[in-house]
Amino acid sequence: MAGVLASIACGMVGSFVVVKRMVFISGGISHSAFGGIGLGYLAGFNPVLGAIIFAILSALGIGVITERTRRQDTAIGILWAVGMASGVIFIGLSRGYAPDLFTYLFGNILTVPSSDIILMLVLDGIIITTILCFYKEFIAISFDEEYAKTTGIPVHLVNLILLCLIALTIVVLIRVVGIILVIALLTIPSATANQFVSDMRRLFWLSILLGVVFTISGLAISYTLNLPSGATIIILAGVIFAISSAVKSLISKRKSFDFAS
Amino acid sequence: MKGVRNEIVRLEDVWVYLEDTLVLEAIDLTIHQNDYIGLIGPNGGGKTTLLKVILGLIEPTRGTVTVFGGTPKEGRKRIGYIPQYAQFDREFPISVLDTVLMGRAGRRGLFRRYTEEDIASAEKALQTVELSRYRDKQIGRLSGGQIQRVFIARALVSNPDLLLLDEPTASVDKYIETEVYDLLDELQSKMAIVIVSHDIGVISVHVNKFACLNHRLFYCGEKKPNLEMIEDAYKCPIDFISHGKKHRVLRRGKK
C-alpha cells in the first residue's frame, strides 16, 4: 500500500525532476528534511511533520536563491549539509534513544504505521491535484524557462510550487526508502521510463508503473533473502535502469547500422 | 504623423550592464509596423540582450522601453519569440503539437487547460510551417531545420504582431536557411520582424532595414550599411561576404 502511494508521487513528480534536471535540488531538499525529523524527536511531535516543514522551507529557500544567484548548486550543497547537521544536533540534544531513526535514514516500508498511510494518501491527493492544475505551466517551465516567461507565465511562482511538490513527494518517499535513498526512487523510474516514451503523460504512467514494480518486487526479494527493504528496492531499480539503458543503446546502434548499410 | 502612429517598439537611451559589464550603451531604436529588420553585429555585441530587453527578460539599467504602448511585460504577449537554436534537451518527452501549444500557455492563464481553439490554432501554425504530419512526433526526433520551424510555429500560435528571431539559422544547413527565410518573407506582410544574425550577406536580400549593433547602435536605416560602417561596428578586420547581387565580394579590412 505504502509502496503504491509512494510510486504515484514519485512517478509524477519524478518525471519533472528528471526532465527539468532538478536531481541535485531534490537531494538538497531531502537531506535538509532530516533537520525536521530531528526537531520532531527533540520537541516530541511526529517527525514526519517536522520533515514536511523543513522540506517545504528548504524548497522555498532554494527557489528564492535560484532567482537571485547563478551559483545555486553551492547554496543547495550548504543547505544539504546544514539540514543534516541540525538533525544530528537535535537528536543529540533529545534525551534517550531515537528508536526508529534508522528507518528515516534508510527506510523500512514494512513498519509504516497506518497514521502515516493516511498522511501519504493526503499528500498524494495534493500532488495529483496540483499537477493537474499547473500541468501546462510545469511543462513549459521545464522545457525552457526563459521562453515560458515571454509567454506571460509567472515562472518564479510556478517554480516555487513545483519545488514544494518535490518537497512533499520526498516526505512521502522517506518512509519507504529513507532520506539517503530518496533520490534514487525519485529519479530511476522516470529516467528508465524516459528511454521509452515520447510524451509526458505516458511518462507519468510508465514511471508510476515502474515505481510499483520496483517497490513490490524489491520487497519480495528483500523478504526472501532477508535484506533491508529500502536498499534492495534501489539496487533492483538501478540494475533494471542499467539493463534498459544497455538495451536501448543497442537498439539505436542497430538502427543507425541499418541506416548506414 | 504616419510614422508615429504605427510605431510598435521604442527604446530610448537604453543602457544595460550585466554583472558589471557594459553590454548595451545608449541605444535608441524604434520598430515600426512593417519593419523587417536585420540586426547584425559581432558575437558578444549585445544582439541577444537587446531582444531580451524588448521581451522584458532583462531590465535595462537605465533608459525606457515601450512595447505596444506599454511596458515590455505588458507588451510581450503580442510578441512571438524564437530563441537561439539548440538550447533544449532533445530527450524531452514532448510532442511537436504540445511544443507549439506552449506558445499559448501564458495567455490561457493558470488552472486552465488548452481549449479546442488553442489546439486549432496550433494546428494552423503547424500548417503554416508545413509540419502538420509531424504533429505527434517527439520534438527531438526532428531534424534541425524542422525543429527551427516548430519554434517558429510556437511563436506564430499566439498571432503576434512582432516576431523576434535570434540567429534562427546559426546551426542549420544552407538549404534549411533558405527555407526559413522563404517562410519569413511570407510572414512579413502580416507582422513586423526583427532577425538577429551575424551574416549580413544572407539577410540583406530579405530585410528592408538594417541595424548594426556592437554595444552601441552604429547604424540603423533602410540602406544596406557599407563596409566602413560595419568595420566601425566590428572594430576589427572582417571577411565580408555579399550574396546580394549574385556575385561575391570577399574583402579583408585592414587593422
Coordinates of C-alpha atoms in Angstrom, one line a residue:
Chain A
M1 CA 0.0 0.0 0.0
A2 CA 2.7 2.5 1.1
G3 CA 4.7 1.4 -1.9
V4 CA 1.9 2.2 -4.4
L5 CA 1.2 5.5 -2.8
A6 CA 4.9 6.4 -2.9
S7 CA 5.1 5.2 -6.6
I8 CA 2.3 7.6 -7.6
A9 CA 4.0 10.5 -6.1
C10 CA 7.5 9.7 -7.3
G11 CA 6.3 8.8 -10.8
M12 CA 4.6 12.1 -11.4
V13 CA 6.9 14.5 -9.6
G14 CA 10.0 12.4 -10.5
S15 CA 9.1 12.9 -14.2
F16 CA 9.5 16.6 -13.7
V17 CA 12.7 16.2 -11.6
V18 CA 14.2 14.2 -14.4
V19 CA 13.2 16.4 -17.4
K20 CA 13.9 19.6 -15.6
R21 CA 17.2 18.3 -14.2
M22 CA 16.5 19.0 -10.6
V23 CA 18.1 15.9 -9.1
F24 CA 20.6 17.8 -7.1
I25 CA 17.9 20.2 -5.8
S26 CA 15.9 17.2 -4.7
G27 CA 18.9 15.8 -2.9
G28 CA 19.3 19.0 -1.0
I29 CA 15.6 19.1 0.0
S30 CA 15.6 15.6 1.2
H31 CA 18.7 15.9 3.3
S32 CA 17.5 19.1 4.9
A33 CA 14.3 17.3 5.9
F34 CA 16.5 15.4 8.3
G35 CA 16.7 18.6 10.4
G36 CA 12.9 18.4 10.7
I37 CA 12.9 14.8 11.8
G38 CA 15.5 15.6 14.5
L39 CA 13.4 18.5 15.7
G40 CA 10.4 16.3 15.8
Y41 CA 12.3 13.9 18.2
L42 CA 13.5 16.8 20.3
A43 CA 10.2 18.6 20.6
G44 CA 8.2 15.5 20.8
F45 CA 5.9 15.7 17.7
N46 CA 5.6 13.4 14.8
P47 CA 9.0 13.6 12.9
V48 CA 7.2 13.3 9.6
L49 CA 5.5 16.6 10.3
G50 CA 8.9 18.1 11.1
A51 CA 10.2 16.7 7.8
I52 CA 7.3 18.4 5.9
I53 CA 8.1 21.7 7.4
F54 CA 11.8 21.6 6.8
A55 CA 11.4 20.2 3.3
I56 CA 9.0 23.0 2.3
L57 CA 11.2 25.7 3.9
S58 CA 14.3 24.5 2.1
A59 CA 12.4 24.1 -1.2
L60 CA 11.2 27.7 -0.9
G61 CA 14.7 28.8 0.1
I62 CA 16.2 27.1 -2.9
G63 CA 13.6 28.7 -5.2
V64 CA 14.4 32.2 -3.9
I65 CA 18.2 31.6 -4.0
T66 CA 17.9 30.3 -7.6
E67 CA 16.2 33.5 -8.6
R68 CA 18.9 35.7 -7.1
T69 CA 22.2 34.0 -7.9
R70 CA 23.7 31.8 -10.5
R71 CA 25.6 29.6 -8.1
Q72 CA 22.6 27.7 -6.9
D73 CA 24.5 24.5 -6.6
T74 CA 26.7 26.0 -3.9
A75 CA 23.6 27.1 -2.0
I76 CA 22.0 23.7 -2.3
G77 CA 25.1 22.0 -1.1
I78 CA 25.2 24.2 2.0
L79 CA 21.5 23.6 2.7
W80 CA 22.0 19.9 2.3
A81 CA 24.8 19.7 4.9
V82 CA 23.3 22.2 7.3
G83 CA 20.0 20.4 7.3
M84 CA 21.6 17.1 8.0
A85 CA 23.9 18.6 10.7
S86 CA 21.0 20.3 12.5
G87 CA 19.1 17.0 12.5
V88 CA 22.1 15.3 14.1
I89 CA 22.3 18.0 16.8
F90 CA 18.6 17.9 17.5
I91 CA 18.7 14.2 18.0
G92 CA 21.9 14.5 20.1
L93 CA 20.0 17.0 22.4
S94 CA 16.9 14.9 22.7
R95 CA 17.4 12.7 25.7
G96 CA 17.4 9.0 25.3
Y97 CA 17.3 6.8 22.2
A98 CA 15.7 7.6 18.9
P99 CA 14.1 4.2 18.2
D100 CA 13.4 4.3 14.5
L101 CA 15.9 6.9 13.4
F102 CA 17.5 4.3 11.2
T103 CA 14.1 3.9 9.5
Y104 CA 14.1 7.5 8.5
L105 CA 17.6 7.3 7.1
F106 CA 17.3 4.1 5.2
G107 CA 13.6 3.5 5.1
N108 CA 11.5 0.5 6.1
I109 CA 8.4 0.1 4.1
L110 CA 7.1 -2.7 6.4
T111 CA 7.0 -0.6 9.5
V112 CA 4.9 2.3 8.1
P113 CA 2.1 2.9 10.7
S114 CA -1.5 3.5 9.4
S115 CA -1.4 7.1 10.5
D116 CA 1.4 7.7 8.1
I117 CA -0.5 5.9 5.4
I118 CA -3.3 8.4 5.7
L119 CA -0.8 11.2 5.6
M120 CA 0.7 9.8 2.4
L121 CA -2.8 9.5 0.9
V122 CA -3.4 13.2 1.6
L123 CA -0.1 14.2 0.2
D124 CA -0.7 12.1 -2.9
G125 CA -4.0 13.9 -3.3
I126 CA -2.4 17.3 -3.1
I127 CA 0.4 16.3 -5.5
I128 CA -2.1 15.0 -8.2
T129 CA -4.4 17.9 -7.9
T130 CA -1.6 20.4 -8.2
I131 CA -0.1 18.7 -11.2
L132 CA -3.4 18.7 -12.9
C133 CA -3.9 22.4 -12.2
F134 CA -0.5 23.5 -13.4
Y135 CA 0.2 20.8 -15.9
K136 CA 0.9 23.1 -18.9
E137 CA 2.9 25.6 -16.8
F138 CA 5.1 22.9 -15.4
I139 CA 5.8 21.6 -18.8
A140 CA 6.5 25.0 -20.2
I141 CA 9.0 25.9 -17.5
S142 CA 10.7 22.6 -17.7
F143 CA 11.2 22.9 -21.4
D144 CA 12.5 26.4 -21.5
E145 CA 12.1 28.7 -18.5
E146 CA 13.1 31.8 -20.4
Y147 CA 10.7 31.2 -23.2
A148 CA 7.9 30.4 -20.7
K149 CA 8.5 33.9 -19.2
T150 CA 7.9 35.6 -22.6
T151 CA 4.5 33.9 -22.9
G152 CA 3.4 35.5 -19.7
I153 CA 3.7 32.6 -17.3
P154 CA 4.6 33.7 -13.7
V155 CA 7.7 31.4 -13.9
H156 CA 9.0 32.2 -10.5
L157 CA 5.8 31.3 -8.7
V158 CA 5.2 28.2 -10.8
N159 CA 8.8 27.1 -9.9
L160 CA 8.2 27.5 -6.2
I161 CA 5.0 25.4 -6.5
L162 CA 6.9 22.7 -8.3
L163 CA 9.7 22.8 -5.6
C164 CA 7.0 22.4 -2.9
L165 CA 5.6 19.4 -4.7
I166 CA 9.1 17.9 -4.7
A167 CA 9.3 18.5 -1.0
L168 CA 6.0 16.8 -0.3
T169 CA 7.0 13.9 -2.6
I170 CA 10.3 13.5 -0.7
V171 CA 8.4 13.3 2.6
V172 CA 6.2 10.6 1.1
L173 CA 9.2 8.6 0.0
I174 CA 11.2 9.0 3.2
R175 CA 9.1 6.3 4.9
V176 CA 9.7 3.9 2.1
V177 CA 13.4 4.2 1.2
G178 CA 14.7 6.8 3.7
I179 CA 16.3 10.1 3.2
I180 CA 19.6 8.9 1.8
L181 CA 18.0 6.8 -0.9
V182 CA 15.1 9.1 -1.8
I183 CA 16.9 10.5 -4.7
A184 CA 17.0 7.1 -6.4
L185 CA 13.3 6.4 -6.2
L186 CA 12.6 9.9 -7.4
T187 CA 14.8 9.6 -10.5
I188 CA 15.2 6.0 -11.5
P189 CA 11.6 5.1 -12.5
S190 CA 11.3 8.3 -14.6
A191 CA 14.7 8.1 -16.1
T192 CA 14.1 4.5 -17.1
A193 CA 10.6 5.4 -18.5
N194 CA 12.0 8.4 -20.4
Q195 CA 14.0 6.0 -22.5
F196 CA 10.9 4.5 -24.0
V197 CA 8.2 7.2 -24.2
S198 CA 7.9 10.4 -26.1
D199 CA 5.1 12.1 -24.2
M200 CA 4.8 13.5 -20.7
R201 CA 1.5 11.8 -19.9
R202 CA 2.9 8.4 -20.8
L203 CA 6.0 9.2 -18.9
F204 CA 3.8 9.6 -15.8
W205 CA 2.0 6.3 -16.2
L206 CA 5.1 4.3 -17.0
S207 CA 7.1 5.9 -14.2
I208 CA 4.3 5.1 -11.7
L209 CA 4.1 1.5 -13.0
L210 CA 7.9 1.1 -12.8
G211 CA 7.8 2.5 -9.3
V212 CA 5.2 0.0 -8.2
V213 CA 7.2 -2.9 -9.9
F214 CA 10.4 -1.8 -8.2
T215 CA 9.0 -1.4 -4.8
I216 CA 6.9 -4.6 -4.8
S217 CA 9.4 -6.9 -6.4
G218 CA 12.2 -5.3 -4.3
L219 CA 10.2 -6.0 -1.2
A220 CA 9.7 -9.6 -2.2
I221 CA 13.4 -10.0 -2.8
S222 CA 14.3 -8.4 0.5
Y223 CA 11.8 -10.7 2.3
T224 CA 13.1 -13.9 0.7
L225 CA 16.8 -13.0 1.1
N226 CA 16.3 -11.2 4.4
L227 CA 17.9 -8.0 3.2
P228 CA 17.0 -4.3 4.2
S229 CA 13.9 -3.4 2.1
G230 CA 14.8 0.2 1.0
A231 CA 18.3 -0.7 -0.2
T232 CA 17.0 -3.8 -2.0
I233 CA 14.4 -1.7 -3.9
I234 CA 17.0 0.8 -5.0
I235 CA 19.5 -1.8 -6.1
L236 CA 16.9 -3.6 -8.1
A237 CA 15.8 -0.3 -9.7
G238 CA 19.4 0.6 -10.5
V239 CA 20.1 -2.8 -12.1
I240 CA 16.9 -2.5 -14.3
F241 CA 17.9 1.0 -15.3
A242 CA 21.3 -0.2 -16.3
I243 CA 19.9 -3.1 -18.3
S244 CA 17.3 -0.9 -20.1
S245 CA 20.0 1.7 -21.0
A246 CA 22.1 -1.0 -22.5
V247 CA 19.2 -2.4 -24.4
K248 CA 18.2 1.0 -25.6
S249 CA 21.7 1.9 -26.8
L250 CA 22.0 -1.5 -28.5
I251 CA 18.7 -0.8 -30.4
S252 CA 19.7 2.6 -31.5
K253 CA 23.1 1.3 -32.6
R254 CA 21.5 -1.3 -34.7
K255 CA 19.1 1.3 -36.2
S256 CA 22.0 3.5 -37.3
F257 CA 23.8 0.5 -38.6
D258 CA 20.8 -0.5 -40.7
F259 CA 20.7 3.1 -41.9
A260 CA 24.3 3.1 -42.9
S261 CA 24.3 -0.2 -44.8
Chain B
M1 CA 2.5 61.6 -38.4
K2 CA 2.2 58.3 -40.1
G3 CA 5.5 57.1 -38.8
V4 CA 4.5 57.8 -35.2
R5 CA 1.2 56.0 -35.4
N6 CA 2.5 52.7 -36.5
E7 CA 5.4 52.6 -34.1
I8 CA 5.3 49.4 -32.0
V9 CA 8.6 49.4 -30.0
R10 CA 10.6 52.3 -28.8
L11 CA 13.9 52.2 -26.9
E12 CA 15.2 55.4 -25.5
D13 CA 18.7 55.8 -24.2
V14 CA 18.8 52.2 -23.0
W15 CA 21.9 51.1 -21.1
V16 CA 22.4 47.5 -19.9
Y17 CA 25.0 46.3 -17.5
L18 CA 25.2 42.5 -17.0
E19 CA 27.3 41.6 -13.9
D20 CA 29.1 44.9 -14.1
T21 CA 29.9 44.5 -17.8
L22 CA 28.5 47.1 -20.1
V23 CA 26.5 45.3 -22.8
L24 CA 24.3 47.9 -24.3
E25 CA 25.2 51.6 -24.4
A26 CA 22.8 54.5 -25.2
I27 CA 20.5 52.5 -27.5
D28 CA 17.8 54.5 -29.3
L29 CA 15.8 52.2 -31.5
T30 CA 12.3 52.4 -33.0
I31 CA 10.5 49.5 -34.6
H32 CA 7.6 50.2 -36.9
Q33 CA 4.7 48.0 -38.0
N34 CA 6.0 46.9 -41.4
D35 CA 9.7 46.7 -40.5
Y36 CA 11.7 43.7 -41.4
I37 CA 14.9 44.5 -39.5
G38 CA 18.2 42.6 -39.8
L39 CA 20.1 43.1 -36.6
I40 CA 23.7 42.4 -37.2
G41 CA 26.9 42.7 -35.2
P42 CA 29.7 40.6 -33.8
N43 CA 29.3 37.8 -31.3
G44 CA 29.0 39.2 -27.8
G45 CA 27.9 42.6 -29.2
G46 CA 24.6 42.5 -27.3
K47 CA 22.2 41.4 -30.0
T48 CA 20.5 38.7 -27.9
T49 CA 20.5 41.1 -24.9
L50 CA 18.7 43.7 -27.0
L51 CA 16.0 41.2 -27.9
K52 CA 15.7 40.2 -24.2
V53 CA 15.3 43.8 -23.2
I54 CA 12.4 44.2 -25.6
L55 CA 10.9 41.0 -24.2
G56 CA 11.3 42.3 -20.6
L57 CA 13.6 39.4 -19.7
I58 CA 16.3 41.8 -18.9
E59 CA 15.7 45.1 -17.1
P60 CA 17.7 47.9 -18.6
T61 CA 20.0 49.6 -16.1
R62 CA 18.9 53.0 -17.5
G63 CA 16.5 54.2 -20.1
T64 CA 13.0 53.4 -21.1
V65 CA 11.5 50.6 -23.2
T66 CA 8.0 50.9 -24.7
V67 CA 6.4 47.9 -26.3
F68 CA 3.0 48.3 -27.9
G69 CA 2.4 51.4 -25.8
G70 CA 3.1 49.7 -22.5
T71 CA 5.9 48.1 -20.6
P72 CA 7.7 45.1 -22.1
K73 CA 5.9 42.8 -19.7
E74 CA 2.5 44.0 -20.9
G75 CA 3.5 44.2 -24.5
R76 CA 5.3 40.9 -24.9
K77 CA 2.0 38.9 -25.2
R78 CA 1.9 40.4 -28.7
I79 CA 5.5 39.3 -29.5
G80 CA 6.5 35.9 -30.9
Y81 CA 9.9 35.0 -29.7
I82 CA 12.2 32.4 -31.4
P83 CA 15.2 31.8 -29.1
Q84 CA 18.6 30.7 -30.2
Y85 CA 18.6 27.2 -31.5
A86 CA 19.6 24.1 -29.6
Q87 CA 19.0 25.3 -26.1
F88 CA 16.8 22.4 -25.2
D89 CA 17.0 18.8 -24.2
R90 CA 16.3 16.6 -27.2
E91 CA 15.3 13.8 -24.9
F92 CA 12.4 15.9 -23.5
P93 CA 9.3 13.9 -23.8
I94 CA 7.0 16.2 -25.7
S95 CA 5.2 16.1 -29.0
V96 CA 5.5 18.7 -31.8
L97 CA 1.9 19.8 -31.2
D98 CA 2.4 20.2 -27.5
T99 CA 5.6 22.2 -28.1
V100 CA 3.6 24.6 -30.4
L101 CA 0.8 24.9 -27.8
M102 CA 3.3 26.2 -25.3
G103 CA 3.2 29.4 -27.2
R104 CA -0.3 29.9 -25.8
A105 CA 0.4 28.6 -22.3
G106 CA 0.7 32.1 -20.7
R107 CA -2.4 33.7 -22.2
R108 CA -4.7 30.8 -21.2
G109 CA -3.9 31.5 -17.6
L110 CA -3.3 29.3 -14.6
F111 CA -5.5 26.4 -13.7
R112 CA -6.8 26.2 -17.3
R113 CA -6.3 23.5 -19.8
Y114 CA -5.8 24.2 -23.5
T115 CA -9.1 24.7 -25.3
E116 CA -10.2 23.4 -28.7
E117 CA -9.4 26.9 -30.0
D118 CA -5.8 26.6 -28.8
I119 CA -5.4 23.3 -30.5
A120 CA -6.9 24.5 -33.7
S121 CA -4.6 27.5 -33.9
A122 CA -1.6 25.3 -33.1
E123 CA -2.6 23.0 -36.0
K124 CA -2.9 26.0 -38.2
A125 CA 0.5 27.3 -37.2
L126 CA 2.0 23.8 -38.0
Q127 CA 0.3 24.1 -41.4
T128 CA 2.0 27.4 -42.0
V129 CA 5.4 25.9 -41.4
E130 CA 4.4 22.8 -43.3
L131 CA 4.9 20.3 -40.5
S132 CA 1.3 19.1 -39.9
R133 CA 2.2 15.5 -40.5
Y134 CA 4.7 15.5 -37.7
R135 CA 2.3 16.8 -35.1
D136 CA 2.5 13.7 -32.8
K137 CA 6.2 13.1 -33.2
Q138 CA 8.6 13.7 -30.3
I139 CA 10.4 17.0 -30.9
G140 CA 13.9 15.6 -30.5
R141 CA 13.3 13.2 -33.4
L142 CA 13.0 16.0 -36.0
S143 CA 15.9 17.5 -37.9
G144 CA 17.5 20.8 -37.0
G145 CA 15.6 22.7 -39.7
Q146 CA 12.3 21.2 -38.7
I147 CA 12.8 22.0 -35.0
Q148 CA 13.6 25.5 -36.0
R149 CA 10.2 25.7 -37.9
V150 CA 8.4 24.2 -34.9
F151 CA 9.8 27.1 -32.8
I152 CA 8.6 29.5 -35.5
A153 CA 5.1 27.8 -35.3
R154 CA 5.3 28.1 -31.5
A155 CA 5.9 31.9 -31.9
L156 CA 3.1 32.2 -34.5
V157 CA 0.4 30.4 -32.5
S158 CA -0.3 33.5 -30.4
N159 CA -0.9 35.6 -33.6
P160 CA 1.9 38.0 -32.8
D161 CA 2.3 41.5 -34.3
L162 CA 6.1 41.3 -33.9
L163 CA 8.4 38.4 -34.4
L164 CA 11.8 38.3 -32.8
L165 CA 14.2 35.7 -34.1
D166 CA 17.6 35.1 -32.5
E167 CA 20.0 33.6 -35.1
P168 CA 17.4 31.2 -36.5
T169 CA 19.8 29.7 -39.0
A170 CA 23.0 29.7 -36.9
S171 CA 23.4 25.9 -36.8
V172 CA 21.4 24.6 -39.7
D173 CA 22.3 23.8 -43.3
K174 CA 22.2 26.2 -46.1
Y175 CA 19.2 24.8 -47.8
I176 CA 17.3 24.9 -44.5
E177 CA 18.4 28.5 -44.1
T178 CA 16.7 29.3 -47.4
E179 CA 13.5 27.5 -46.2
V180 CA 13.4 29.6 -43.1
Y181 CA 13.9 32.9 -45.0
D182 CA 11.2 32.0 -47.5
L183 CA 8.8 31.4 -44.7
L184 CA 9.7 34.8 -43.1
D185 CA 9.2 36.5 -46.5
E186 CA 5.7 35.2 -46.5
L187 CA 5.0 36.3 -42.9
Q188 CA 6.5 39.7 -43.4
S189 CA 3.3 41.2 -44.8
K190 CA 1.4 40.3 -41.6
M191 CA 3.8 41.3 -38.9
A192 CA 7.0 43.2 -38.0
I193 CA 10.1 41.0 -37.9
V194 CA 13.4 41.5 -36.2
I195 CA 16.0 38.9 -37.1
V196 CA 19.4 38.6 -35.4
S197 CA 22.2 37.4 -37.5
H198 CA 25.9 37.8 -37.8
D199 CA 25.8 37.1 -41.5
I200 CA 24.8 40.3 -43.3
G201 CA 25.2 38.7 -46.7
V202 CA 22.2 36.4 -46.4
I203 CA 19.8 38.7 -44.6
S204 CA 20.5 41.6 -46.9
V205 CA 18.4 40.0 -49.7
H206 CA 15.4 39.7 -47.4
V207 CA 15.1 42.5 -44.9
N208 CA 14.1 46.1 -45.5
K209 CA 16.0 47.7 -42.7
F210 CA 19.4 47.2 -41.0
A211 CA 20.7 47.8 -37.6
C212 CA 24.3 47.4 -36.7
L213 CA 25.0 46.7 -33.1
N214 CA 28.2 46.3 -31.1
H215 CA 27.3 47.6 -27.6
R216 CA 26.3 50.8 -29.3
L217 CA 23.9 51.1 -32.3
F218 CA 26.2 52.1 -35.1
Y219 CA 23.7 52.3 -37.8
C220 CA 20.1 51.9 -38.3
G221 CA 18.4 52.6 -41.6
E222 CA 16.9 51.3 -44.8
K223 CA 20.1 51.3 -46.8
K224 CA 22.5 48.4 -46.5
P225 CA 25.3 49.6 -44.4
N226 CA 28.5 50.0 -46.2
L227 CA 31.8 48.3 -45.4
E228 CA 33.2 51.2 -43.4
M229 CA 30.2 51.2 -41.1
I230 CA 30.4 47.5 -40.5
E231 CA 34.1 47.7 -39.8
D232 CA 33.4 50.5 -37.5
A233 CA 31.0 48.4 -35.6
Y234 CA 33.1 45.3 -35.5
K235 CA 36.3 47.3 -34.8
C236 CA 38.4 44.5 -36.4
P237 CA 39.2 43.1 -39.8
I238 CA 36.3 41.1 -41.2
D239 CA 35.5 38.9 -44.1
F240 CA 32.7 40.5 -45.8
I241 CA 30.6 38.2 -48.0
S242 CA 27.8 39.6 -50.0
H243 CA 25.2 37.3 -51.6
G244 CA 23.0 40.1 -52.6
K245 CA 23.8 40.5 -56.2
K246 CA 24.8 37.0 -57.3
H247 CA 28.4 37.9 -57.1
R248 CA 30.6 37.6 -54.1
V249 CA 32.8 40.2 -52.7
L250 CA 35.4 38.9 -50.3
R251 CA 37.5 41.6 -48.7
R252 CA 39.7 41.7 -45.7
G253 CA 39.8 45.0 -43.9
K254 CA 42.9 46.4 -42.5
K255 CA 43.7 46.8 -38.9

